[in-house]
Short mmCIF file of C-alpha atoms and ligand atoms in Angstrom, two decimals:
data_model
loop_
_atom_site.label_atom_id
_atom_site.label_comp_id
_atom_site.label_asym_id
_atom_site.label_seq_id
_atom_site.Cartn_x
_atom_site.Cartn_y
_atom_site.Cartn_z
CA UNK T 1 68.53 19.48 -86.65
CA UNK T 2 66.21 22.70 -85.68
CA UNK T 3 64.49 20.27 -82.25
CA UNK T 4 65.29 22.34 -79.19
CA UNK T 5 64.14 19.99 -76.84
CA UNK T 6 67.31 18.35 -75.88
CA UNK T 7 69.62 21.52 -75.85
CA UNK T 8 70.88 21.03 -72.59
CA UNK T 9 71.44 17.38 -72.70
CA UNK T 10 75.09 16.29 -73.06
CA UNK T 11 76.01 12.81 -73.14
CA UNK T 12 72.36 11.80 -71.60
CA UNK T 13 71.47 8.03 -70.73
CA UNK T 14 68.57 6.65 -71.57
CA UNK T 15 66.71 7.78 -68.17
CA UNK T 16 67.76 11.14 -69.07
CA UNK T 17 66.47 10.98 -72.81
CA UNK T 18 63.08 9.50 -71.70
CA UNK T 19 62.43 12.32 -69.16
CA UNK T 20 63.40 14.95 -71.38
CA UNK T 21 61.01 13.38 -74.53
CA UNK T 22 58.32 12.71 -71.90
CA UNK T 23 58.87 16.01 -70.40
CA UNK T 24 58.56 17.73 -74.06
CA UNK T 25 56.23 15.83 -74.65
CA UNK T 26 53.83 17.59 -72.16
CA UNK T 27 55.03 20.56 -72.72
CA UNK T 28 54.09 20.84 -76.06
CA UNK T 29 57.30 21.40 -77.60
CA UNK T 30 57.22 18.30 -79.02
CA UNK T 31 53.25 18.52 -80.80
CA UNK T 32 51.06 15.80 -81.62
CA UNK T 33 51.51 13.88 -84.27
CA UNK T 34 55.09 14.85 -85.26
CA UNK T 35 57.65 12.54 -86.18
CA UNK T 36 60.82 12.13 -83.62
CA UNK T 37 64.25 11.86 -85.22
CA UNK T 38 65.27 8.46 -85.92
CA UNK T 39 67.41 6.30 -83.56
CA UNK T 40 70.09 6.83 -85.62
CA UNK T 41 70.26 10.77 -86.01
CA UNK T 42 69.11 11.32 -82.48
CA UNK T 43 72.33 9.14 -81.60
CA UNK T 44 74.47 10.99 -83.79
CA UNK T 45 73.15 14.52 -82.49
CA UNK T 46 73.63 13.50 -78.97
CA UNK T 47 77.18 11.54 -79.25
CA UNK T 48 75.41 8.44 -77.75
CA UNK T 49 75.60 4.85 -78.64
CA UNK T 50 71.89 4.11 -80.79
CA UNK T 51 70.72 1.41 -78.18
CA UNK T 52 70.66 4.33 -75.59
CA UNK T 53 67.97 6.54 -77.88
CA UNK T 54 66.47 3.20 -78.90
CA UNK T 55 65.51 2.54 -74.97
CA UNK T 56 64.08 6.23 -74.38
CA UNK T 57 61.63 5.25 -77.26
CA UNK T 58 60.78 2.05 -76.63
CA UNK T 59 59.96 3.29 -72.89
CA UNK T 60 57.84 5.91 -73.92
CA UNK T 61 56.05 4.00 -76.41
CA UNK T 62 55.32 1.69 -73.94
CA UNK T 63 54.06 4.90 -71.57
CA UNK T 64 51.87 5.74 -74.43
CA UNK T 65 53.93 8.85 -75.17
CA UNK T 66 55.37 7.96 -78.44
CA UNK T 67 53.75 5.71 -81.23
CA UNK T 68 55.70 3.29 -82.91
CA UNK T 69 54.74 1.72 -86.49
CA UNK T 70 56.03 -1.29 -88.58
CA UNK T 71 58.19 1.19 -91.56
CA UNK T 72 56.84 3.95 -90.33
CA UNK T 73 58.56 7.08 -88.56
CA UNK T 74 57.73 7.17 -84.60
CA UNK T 75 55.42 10.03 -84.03
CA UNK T 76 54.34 12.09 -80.81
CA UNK T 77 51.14 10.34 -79.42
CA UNK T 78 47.72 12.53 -79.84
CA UNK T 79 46.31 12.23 -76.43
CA UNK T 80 49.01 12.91 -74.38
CA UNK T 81 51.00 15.64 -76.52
CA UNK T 82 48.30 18.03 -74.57
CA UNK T 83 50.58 20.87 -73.07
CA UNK T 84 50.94 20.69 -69.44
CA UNK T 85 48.31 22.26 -66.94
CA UNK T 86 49.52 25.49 -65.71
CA UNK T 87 49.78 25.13 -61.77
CA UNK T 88 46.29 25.69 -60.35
CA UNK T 89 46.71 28.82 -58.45
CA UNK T 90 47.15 29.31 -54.95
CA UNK T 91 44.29 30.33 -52.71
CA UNK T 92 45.33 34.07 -51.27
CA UNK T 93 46.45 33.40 -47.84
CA UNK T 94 45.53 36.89 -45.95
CA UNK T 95 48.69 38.35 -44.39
CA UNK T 96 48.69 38.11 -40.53
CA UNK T 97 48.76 41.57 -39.55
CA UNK T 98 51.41 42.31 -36.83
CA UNK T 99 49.00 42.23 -33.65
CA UNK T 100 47.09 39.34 -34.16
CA UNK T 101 43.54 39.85 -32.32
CA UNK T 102 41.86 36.70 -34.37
CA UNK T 103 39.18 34.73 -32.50
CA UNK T 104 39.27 31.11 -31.78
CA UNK T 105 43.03 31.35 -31.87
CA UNK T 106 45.03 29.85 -28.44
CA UNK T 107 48.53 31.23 -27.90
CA UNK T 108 50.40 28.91 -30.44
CA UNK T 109 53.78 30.11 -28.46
CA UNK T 110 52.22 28.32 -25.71
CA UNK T 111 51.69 25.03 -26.89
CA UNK T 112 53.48 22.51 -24.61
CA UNK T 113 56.02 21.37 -27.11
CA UNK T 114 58.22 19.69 -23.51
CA UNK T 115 55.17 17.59 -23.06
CA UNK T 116 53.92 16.42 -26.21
CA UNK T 117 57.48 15.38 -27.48
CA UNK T 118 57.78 13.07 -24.41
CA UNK T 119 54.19 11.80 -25.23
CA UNK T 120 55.11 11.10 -28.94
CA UNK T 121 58.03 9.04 -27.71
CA UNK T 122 56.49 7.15 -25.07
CA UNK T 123 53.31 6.44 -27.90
CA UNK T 124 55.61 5.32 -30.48
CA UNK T 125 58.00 3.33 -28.09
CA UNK T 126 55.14 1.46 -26.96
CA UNK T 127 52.71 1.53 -29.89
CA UNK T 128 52.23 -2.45 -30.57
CA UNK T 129 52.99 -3.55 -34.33
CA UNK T 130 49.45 -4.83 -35.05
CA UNK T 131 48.25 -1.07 -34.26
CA UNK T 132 50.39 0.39 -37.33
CA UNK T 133 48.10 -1.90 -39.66
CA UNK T 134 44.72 -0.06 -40.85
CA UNK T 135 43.01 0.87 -37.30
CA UNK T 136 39.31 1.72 -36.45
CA UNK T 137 37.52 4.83 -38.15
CA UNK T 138 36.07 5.59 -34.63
CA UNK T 139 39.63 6.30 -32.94
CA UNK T 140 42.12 4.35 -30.96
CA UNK T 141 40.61 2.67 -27.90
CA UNK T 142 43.44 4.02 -25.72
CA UNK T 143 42.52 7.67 -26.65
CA UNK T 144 38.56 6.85 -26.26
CA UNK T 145 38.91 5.80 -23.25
CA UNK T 146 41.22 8.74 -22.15
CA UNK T 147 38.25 10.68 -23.62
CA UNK T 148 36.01 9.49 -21.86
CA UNK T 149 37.31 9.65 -18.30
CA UNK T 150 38.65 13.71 -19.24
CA UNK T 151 35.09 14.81 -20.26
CA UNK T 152 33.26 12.99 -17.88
CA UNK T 153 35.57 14.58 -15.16
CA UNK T 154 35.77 18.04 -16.59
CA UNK T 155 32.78 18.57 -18.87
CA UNK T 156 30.25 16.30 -17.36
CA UNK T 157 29.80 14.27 -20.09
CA UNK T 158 28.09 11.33 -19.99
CA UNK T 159 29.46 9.19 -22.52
CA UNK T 160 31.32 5.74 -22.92
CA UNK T 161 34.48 5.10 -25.21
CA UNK T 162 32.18 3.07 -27.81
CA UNK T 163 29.78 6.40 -28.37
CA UNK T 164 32.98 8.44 -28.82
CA UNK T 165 34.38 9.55 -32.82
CA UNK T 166 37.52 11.10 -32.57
CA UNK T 167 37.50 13.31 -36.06
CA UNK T 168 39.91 15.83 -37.69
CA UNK T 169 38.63 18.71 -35.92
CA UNK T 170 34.98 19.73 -35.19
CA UNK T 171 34.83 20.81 -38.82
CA UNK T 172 34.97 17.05 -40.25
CA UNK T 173 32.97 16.10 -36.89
CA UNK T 174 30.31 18.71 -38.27
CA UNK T 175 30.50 17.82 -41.96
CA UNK T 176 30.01 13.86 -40.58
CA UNK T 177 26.77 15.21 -38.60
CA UNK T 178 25.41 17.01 -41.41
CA UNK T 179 25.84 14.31 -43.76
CA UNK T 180 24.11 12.04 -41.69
CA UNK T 181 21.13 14.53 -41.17
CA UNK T 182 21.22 14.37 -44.84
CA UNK T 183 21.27 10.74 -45.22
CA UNK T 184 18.40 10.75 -42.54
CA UNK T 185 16.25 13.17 -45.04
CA UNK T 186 16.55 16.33 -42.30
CA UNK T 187 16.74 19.32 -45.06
CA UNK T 188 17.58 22.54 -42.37
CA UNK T 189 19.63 22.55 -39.76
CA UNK T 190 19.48 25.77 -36.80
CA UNK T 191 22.69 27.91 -35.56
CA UNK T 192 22.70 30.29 -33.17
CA UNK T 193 22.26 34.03 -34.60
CA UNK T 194 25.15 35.17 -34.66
CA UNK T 195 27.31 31.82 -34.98
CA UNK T 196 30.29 31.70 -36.81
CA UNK T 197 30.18 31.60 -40.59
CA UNK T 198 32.57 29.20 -41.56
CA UNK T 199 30.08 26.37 -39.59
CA UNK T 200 26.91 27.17 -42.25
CA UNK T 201 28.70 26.49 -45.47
CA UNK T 202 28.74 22.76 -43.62
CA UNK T 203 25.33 21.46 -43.56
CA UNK T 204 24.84 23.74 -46.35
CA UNK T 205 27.10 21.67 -48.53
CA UNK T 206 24.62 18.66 -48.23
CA UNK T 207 21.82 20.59 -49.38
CA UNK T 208 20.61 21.52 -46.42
CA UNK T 209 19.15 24.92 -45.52
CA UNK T 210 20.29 27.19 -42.09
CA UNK T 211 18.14 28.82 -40.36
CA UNK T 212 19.42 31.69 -37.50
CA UNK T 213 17.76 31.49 -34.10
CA UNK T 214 17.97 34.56 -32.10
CA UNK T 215 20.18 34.32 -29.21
CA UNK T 216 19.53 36.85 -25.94
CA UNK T 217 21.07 37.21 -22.22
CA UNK T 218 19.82 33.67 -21.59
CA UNK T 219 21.46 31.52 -24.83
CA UNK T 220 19.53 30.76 -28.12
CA UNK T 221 15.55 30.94 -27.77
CA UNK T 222 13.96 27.92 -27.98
CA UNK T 223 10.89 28.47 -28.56
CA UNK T 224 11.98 29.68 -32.05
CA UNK T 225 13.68 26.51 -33.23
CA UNK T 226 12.55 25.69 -36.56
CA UNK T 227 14.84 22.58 -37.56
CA UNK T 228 14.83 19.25 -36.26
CA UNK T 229 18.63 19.64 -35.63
CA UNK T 230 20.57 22.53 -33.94
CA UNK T 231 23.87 23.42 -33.27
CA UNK T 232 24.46 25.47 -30.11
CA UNK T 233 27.64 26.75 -27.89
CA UNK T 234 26.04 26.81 -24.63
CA UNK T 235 29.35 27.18 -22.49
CA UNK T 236 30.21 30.40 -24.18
CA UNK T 237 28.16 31.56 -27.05
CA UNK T 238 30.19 32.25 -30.04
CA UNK T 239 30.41 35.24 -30.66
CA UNK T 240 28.34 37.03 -28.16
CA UNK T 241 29.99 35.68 -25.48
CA UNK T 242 26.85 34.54 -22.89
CA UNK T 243 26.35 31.90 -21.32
CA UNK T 244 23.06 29.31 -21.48
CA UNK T 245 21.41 29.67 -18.63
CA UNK T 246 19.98 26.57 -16.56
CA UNK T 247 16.05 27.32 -17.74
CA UNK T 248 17.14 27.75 -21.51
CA UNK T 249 19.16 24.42 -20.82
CA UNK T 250 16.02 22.31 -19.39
CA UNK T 251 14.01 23.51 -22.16
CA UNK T 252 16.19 22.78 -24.51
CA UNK T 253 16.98 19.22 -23.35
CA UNK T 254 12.93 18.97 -22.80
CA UNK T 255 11.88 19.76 -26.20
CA UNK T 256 15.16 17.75 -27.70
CA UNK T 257 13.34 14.86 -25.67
CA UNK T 258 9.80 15.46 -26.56
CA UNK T 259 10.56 16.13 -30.19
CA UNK T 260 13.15 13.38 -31.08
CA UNK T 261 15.30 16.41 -32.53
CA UNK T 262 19.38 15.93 -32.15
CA UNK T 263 21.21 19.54 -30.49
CA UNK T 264 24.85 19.43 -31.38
CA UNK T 265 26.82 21.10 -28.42
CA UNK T 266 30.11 22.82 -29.35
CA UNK T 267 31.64 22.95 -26.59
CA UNK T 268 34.53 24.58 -28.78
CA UNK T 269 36.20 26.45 -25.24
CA UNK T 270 34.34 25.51 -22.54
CA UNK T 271 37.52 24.97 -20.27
CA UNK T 272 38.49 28.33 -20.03
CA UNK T 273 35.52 29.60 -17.31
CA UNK T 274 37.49 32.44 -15.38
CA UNK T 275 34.56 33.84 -12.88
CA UNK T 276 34.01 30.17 -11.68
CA UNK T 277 34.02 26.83 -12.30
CA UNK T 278 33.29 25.88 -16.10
CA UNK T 279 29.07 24.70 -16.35
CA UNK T 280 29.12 21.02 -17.45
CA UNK T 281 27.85 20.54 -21.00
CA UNK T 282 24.52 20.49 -21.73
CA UNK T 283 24.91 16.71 -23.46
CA UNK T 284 24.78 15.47 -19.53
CA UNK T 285 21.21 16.43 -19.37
CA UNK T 286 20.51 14.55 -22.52
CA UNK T 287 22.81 11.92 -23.92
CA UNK T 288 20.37 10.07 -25.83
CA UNK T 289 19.34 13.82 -28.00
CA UNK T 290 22.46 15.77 -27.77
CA UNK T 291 26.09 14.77 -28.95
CA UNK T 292 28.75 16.37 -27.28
CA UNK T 293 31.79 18.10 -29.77
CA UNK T 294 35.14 18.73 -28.37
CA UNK T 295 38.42 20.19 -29.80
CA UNK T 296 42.10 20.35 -29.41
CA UNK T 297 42.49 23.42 -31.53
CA UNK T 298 41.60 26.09 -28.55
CA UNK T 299 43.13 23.97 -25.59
CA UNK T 300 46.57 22.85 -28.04
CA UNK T 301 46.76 24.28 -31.43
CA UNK T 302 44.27 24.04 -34.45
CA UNK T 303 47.01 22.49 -36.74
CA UNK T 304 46.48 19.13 -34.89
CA UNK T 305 43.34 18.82 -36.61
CA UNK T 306 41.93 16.56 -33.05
CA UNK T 307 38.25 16.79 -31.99
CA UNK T 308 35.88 14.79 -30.47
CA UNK T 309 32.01 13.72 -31.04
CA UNK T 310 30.12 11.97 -28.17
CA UNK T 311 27.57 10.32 -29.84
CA UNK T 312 24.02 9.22 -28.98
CA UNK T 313 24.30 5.40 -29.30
CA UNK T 314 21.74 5.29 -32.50
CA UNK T 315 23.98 7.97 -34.21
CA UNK T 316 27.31 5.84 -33.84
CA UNK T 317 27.13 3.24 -36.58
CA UNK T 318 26.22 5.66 -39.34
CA UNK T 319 28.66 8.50 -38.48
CA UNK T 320 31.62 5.41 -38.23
CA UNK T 321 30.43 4.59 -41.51
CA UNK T 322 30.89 8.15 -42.83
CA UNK T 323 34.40 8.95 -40.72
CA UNK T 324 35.57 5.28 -42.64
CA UNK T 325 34.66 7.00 -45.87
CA UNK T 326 36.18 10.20 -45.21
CA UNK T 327 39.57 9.17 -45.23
CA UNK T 328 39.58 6.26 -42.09
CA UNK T 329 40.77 7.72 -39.05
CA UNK T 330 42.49 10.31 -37.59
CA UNK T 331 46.58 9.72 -37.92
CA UNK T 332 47.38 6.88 -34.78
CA UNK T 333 50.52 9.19 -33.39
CA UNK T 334 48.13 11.80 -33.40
CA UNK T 335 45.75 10.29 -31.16
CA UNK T 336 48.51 8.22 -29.14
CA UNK T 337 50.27 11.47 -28.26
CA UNK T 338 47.29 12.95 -27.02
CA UNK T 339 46.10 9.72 -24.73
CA UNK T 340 49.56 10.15 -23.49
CA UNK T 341 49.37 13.84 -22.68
CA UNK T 342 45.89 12.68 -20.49
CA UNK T 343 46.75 9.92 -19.13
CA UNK T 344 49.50 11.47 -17.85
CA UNK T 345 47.43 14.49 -16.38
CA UNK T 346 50.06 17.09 -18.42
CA UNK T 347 47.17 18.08 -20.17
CA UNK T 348 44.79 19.28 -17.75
CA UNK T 349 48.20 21.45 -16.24
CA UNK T 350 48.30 22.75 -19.48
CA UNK T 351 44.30 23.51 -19.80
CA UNK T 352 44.63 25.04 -15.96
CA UNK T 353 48.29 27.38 -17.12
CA UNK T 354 46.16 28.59 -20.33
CA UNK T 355 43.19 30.01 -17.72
CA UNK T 356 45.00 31.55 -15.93
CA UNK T 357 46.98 33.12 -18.53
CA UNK T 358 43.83 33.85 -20.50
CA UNK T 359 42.17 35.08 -17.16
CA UNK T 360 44.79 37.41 -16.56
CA UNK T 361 44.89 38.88 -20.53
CA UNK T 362 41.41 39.33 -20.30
CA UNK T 363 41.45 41.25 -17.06
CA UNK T 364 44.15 43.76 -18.74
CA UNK T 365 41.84 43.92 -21.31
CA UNK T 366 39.20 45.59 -19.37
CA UNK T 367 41.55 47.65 -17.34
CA UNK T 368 42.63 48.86 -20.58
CA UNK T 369 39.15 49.49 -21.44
CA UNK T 370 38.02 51.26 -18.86
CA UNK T 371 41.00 53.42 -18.51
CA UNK T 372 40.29 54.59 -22.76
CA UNK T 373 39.75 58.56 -23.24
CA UNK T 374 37.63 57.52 -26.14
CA UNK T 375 33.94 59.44 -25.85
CA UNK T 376 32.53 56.06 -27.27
CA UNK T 377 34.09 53.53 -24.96
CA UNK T 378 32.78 49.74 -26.36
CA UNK T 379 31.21 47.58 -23.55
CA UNK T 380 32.93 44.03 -23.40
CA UNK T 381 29.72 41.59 -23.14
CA UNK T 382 29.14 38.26 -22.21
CA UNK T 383 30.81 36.16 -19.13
CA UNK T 384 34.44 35.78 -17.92
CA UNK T 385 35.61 33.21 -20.63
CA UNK T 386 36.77 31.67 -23.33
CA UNK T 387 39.28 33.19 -25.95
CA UNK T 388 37.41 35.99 -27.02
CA UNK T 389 35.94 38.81 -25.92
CA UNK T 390 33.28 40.31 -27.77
CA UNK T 391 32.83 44.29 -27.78
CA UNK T 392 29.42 46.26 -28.24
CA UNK T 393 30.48 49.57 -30.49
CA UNK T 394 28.45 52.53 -29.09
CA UNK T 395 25.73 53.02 -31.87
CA UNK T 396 26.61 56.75 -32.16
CA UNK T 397 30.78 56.12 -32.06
CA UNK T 398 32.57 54.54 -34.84
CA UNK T 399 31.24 52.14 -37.21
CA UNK T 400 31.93 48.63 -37.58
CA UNK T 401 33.64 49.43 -41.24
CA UNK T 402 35.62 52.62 -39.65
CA UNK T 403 37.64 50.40 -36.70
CA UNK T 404 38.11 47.69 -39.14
CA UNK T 405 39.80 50.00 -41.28
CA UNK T 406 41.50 51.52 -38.85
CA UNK T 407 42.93 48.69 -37.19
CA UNK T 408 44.06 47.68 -41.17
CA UNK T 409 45.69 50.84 -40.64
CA UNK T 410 47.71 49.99 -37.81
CA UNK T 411 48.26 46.46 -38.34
CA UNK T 412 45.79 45.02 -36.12
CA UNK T 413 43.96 42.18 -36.92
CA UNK T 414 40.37 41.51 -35.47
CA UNK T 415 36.92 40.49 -36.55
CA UNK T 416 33.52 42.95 -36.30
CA UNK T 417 30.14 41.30 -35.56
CA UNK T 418 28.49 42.17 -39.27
CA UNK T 419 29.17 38.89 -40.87
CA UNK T 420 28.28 36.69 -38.10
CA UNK T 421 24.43 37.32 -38.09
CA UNK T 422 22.21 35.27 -40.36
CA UNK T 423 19.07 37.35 -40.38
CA UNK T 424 19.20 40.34 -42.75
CA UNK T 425 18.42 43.57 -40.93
CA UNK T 426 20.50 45.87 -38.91
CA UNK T 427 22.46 44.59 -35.68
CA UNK T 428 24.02 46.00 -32.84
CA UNK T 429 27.64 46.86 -33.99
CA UNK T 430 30.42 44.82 -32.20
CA UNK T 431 34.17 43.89 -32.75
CA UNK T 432 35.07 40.37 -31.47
CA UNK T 433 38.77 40.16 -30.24
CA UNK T 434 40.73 36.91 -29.68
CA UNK T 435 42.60 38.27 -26.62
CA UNK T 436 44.40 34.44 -26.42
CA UNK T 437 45.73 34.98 -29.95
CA UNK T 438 49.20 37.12 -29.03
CA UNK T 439 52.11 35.45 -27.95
CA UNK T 440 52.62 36.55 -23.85
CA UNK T 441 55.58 38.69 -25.07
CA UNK T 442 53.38 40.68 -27.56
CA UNK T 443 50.15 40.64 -25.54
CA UNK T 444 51.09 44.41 -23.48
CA UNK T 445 52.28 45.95 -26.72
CA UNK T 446 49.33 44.30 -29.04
CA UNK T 447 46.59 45.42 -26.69
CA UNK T 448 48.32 49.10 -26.66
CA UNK T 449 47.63 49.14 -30.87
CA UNK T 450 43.94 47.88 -30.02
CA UNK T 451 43.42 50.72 -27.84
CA UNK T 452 44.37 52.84 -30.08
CA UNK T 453 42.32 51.50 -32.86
CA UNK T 454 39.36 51.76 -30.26
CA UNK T 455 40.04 54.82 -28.87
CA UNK T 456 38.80 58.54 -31.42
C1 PLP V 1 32.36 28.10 -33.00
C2 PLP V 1 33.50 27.17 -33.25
N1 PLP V 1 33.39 25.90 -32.93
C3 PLP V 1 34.40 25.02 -33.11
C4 PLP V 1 35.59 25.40 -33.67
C5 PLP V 1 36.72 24.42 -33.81
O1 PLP V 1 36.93 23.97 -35.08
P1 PLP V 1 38.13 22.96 -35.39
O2 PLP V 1 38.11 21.89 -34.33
O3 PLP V 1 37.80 22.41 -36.74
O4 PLP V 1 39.39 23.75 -35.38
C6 PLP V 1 35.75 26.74 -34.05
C7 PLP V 1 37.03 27.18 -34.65
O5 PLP V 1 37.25 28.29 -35.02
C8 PLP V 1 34.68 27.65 -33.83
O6 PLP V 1 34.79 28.94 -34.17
#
């Protein structure tokens, strides 16, 4: 017998017969439309009893993978005998370069692992059995309600558990929005210009168009909204780093009001304030206009996939609906965990460690700044804040393309402004570096290699 299928088999039941015809099978080495041996020979061939071969067929012609006819020989079924798929291929995952400078990134060394273990266990010990059942898209009441007492303490939020989604991050709490825009027939929605890049391909994805609005000293400009929807970071405007001020913010909620339009506040790190206390969000001035987006992935770690919407209460029924269809809700342990870590105040220690760790980074920063040789020393802009710091490049220094390759160079990963701006044109040169991104024991050693990247 020349079939090479079944080399390796020796002795094989009939499980092992039927994976290795099925697997053949899909493989193509067995091709459509050819015969199999008979019971008998296959028996013979393999030094099995008949019944065993006989069971492998009759399986697979029951799977559809062999055809069976009255006096006929069994042949390889026509659909199925397609070879397999080869393995779709993997995206490319950039390498991590050895000083990691990347924005939006906390100090993953510094998540509170103590903490959130002894929240897990207390969750599941005292998770009741009816909550393991299907739960509610919006989010577990316990964690709603721990929402809603954290934001209205810390971020002046003025919300109620039953306006609150809890999503799977701000980038499904953003896809929800936009898809509800959609479903309400908006067709643009406004970001900041710059914003960050990965947000437009969002609304974009429901047909939607994005328009850049200028941003200056003050926050975005307002009188150049063009959308009926806009997504803004007053706190700390990503990337440039300012802060809204209070006229921009009354404006803002003003013509929100006056207009019926909805302003989505990402308030993505508006703990960390370092020069005072953090502003309150601007979704206190305006509840019934502007929803309120929060996320664990700068206070904890982005793997946890937690964020928050506060909702106005017209928006809450048709982004539930959506969240149900986009999978249900967030994982209950998840959520329980962090309730836990609220409730039991460990995570407003950890917020209030992280500032002053993050303070302190971005202090050595600019020491380290000022202290550069370089002719063309960049200007760190924007407020004390946040997890990034973004640097204006001297027009007549290097170029945005020259540090990035440098810093390739010496293994030291950061972002430049270029891609961040909507509007075609030229734009003041800038790098943006994620200063919270090193682990404490690489920070001194990191920021040496970004000096040196900086510095001619
Ligand atoms: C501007 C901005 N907002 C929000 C987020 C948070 O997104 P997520 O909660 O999906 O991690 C990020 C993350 O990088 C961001 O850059």
């Amino acid at each position: 017998m020349t079939v090479g299928w079944f080399a390796g088999l020796v002795h094989p039941d009939s499980k092992q017969l039927t994976e290795a015809l099925r697997a053949a099978v899909r493989d193509g080495s067995l091709a459509a439309g050819s015969r199999v041996p008979s019971t008998r020979s296959l028996a013979q061939e393999l030094g099995i009893a008949r019944g065993t071969v006989t069971r492998a067929y009759d399986q697979l012609v029951a799977e559809g993978f062999l055809v069976a006819r009255q006096g006929a020989p069994t042949v390889v079924a026509e659909l199925l005998a397609t070879p397999a798929q080869p393995d779709a291929p993997e995206p490319a995952q950039p390498g991590v370069a050895r000083w990691d400078f990347r924005s939006g990134r906390p100090d993953l060394s510094s998540f509170p692992r103590r903490d959130w273990l002894a929240a897990s266990r207390r969750a599941l010990r005292d998770v009741p059995t009816d909550d393991l059942d299907y739960g509610d898209p919006q989010g577990h009441p316990r964690l709603r309600v721990a929402l809603a007492g954290y934001l209205a303490r810390e971020r002046a939020v003025a919300t109620t558990p039953g306006n609150i989604i809890v999503c799977n991050g701000y980038t499904q709490a953003l896809s929800l929005l936009s898809n509800a825009l959609a479903d309400q027939g908006e067709s643009s929605v406004d970001f900041e210009d710059p914003s960050a890049p990965h947000l437009w391909d969002i609304p974009a994805g429901f047909g939607m168009s994005v328009h850049g609005i200028p941003v200056d000293g003050e926050g975005i400009d307002v009188s150049q909204l063009r959308s009926r929807a806009v997504v803004v970071t007053p706190a700390h405007q990503f990337p440039l780093g300012v802060s809204m001020s209070s006229a921009r913010r009354a404006e803002l909620a003003r013509r929100a009001k006056d207009e019926d339009l909805l302003v989505i506040d990402d308030d993505y790190d508006g703990e960390f304030r370092f020069d005072r206390q953090p502003m309150g969000s601007l979704q206190g001035m305006g509840p019934d206009n502007v929803v309120y987006a929060g996320t664990a992935s700068k206070t904890l770690a982005p793997a946890l996939r937690l964020a928050w919407l506060a909702l106005p209460s017209r928006l809450v029924g048709p982004v539930r609906e959506l969240k149900r269809n986009s999978g249900l809700h967030a994982p209950l342990f998840e959520q329980l965990a962090m309730a836990e870590l609220i409730l039991s105040g460990a995570y407003d220690q950890h917020v209030r460690r992280s500032r002053a760790t993050y303070r302190q980074r971005r202090e050595h920063l600019g020491e380290a700044l000022r202290g550069m040789r370089a002719k063309h020393r960049p200007h760190p802009a924007g407020i004390s804040a946040g997890l990034h710091v973004t640097l204006q490049l001297d027009p007549e220094g290097p170029t945005e393309l020259e540090v990035l390759d440098r810093a390739r160079r010496r293994s030291v990963e950061l972002q430049v402004l270029g891609p961040h701006w909507l509007s075609p044109g030229s734009h003041p040169p800038g790098v943006i570096v994620g200063y919270a991104a090193p682990s404490d024991h690489a920070f001194r050693p990191a920021l040496q290699a970004l000096v040196s990247v900086l510095e001619r």
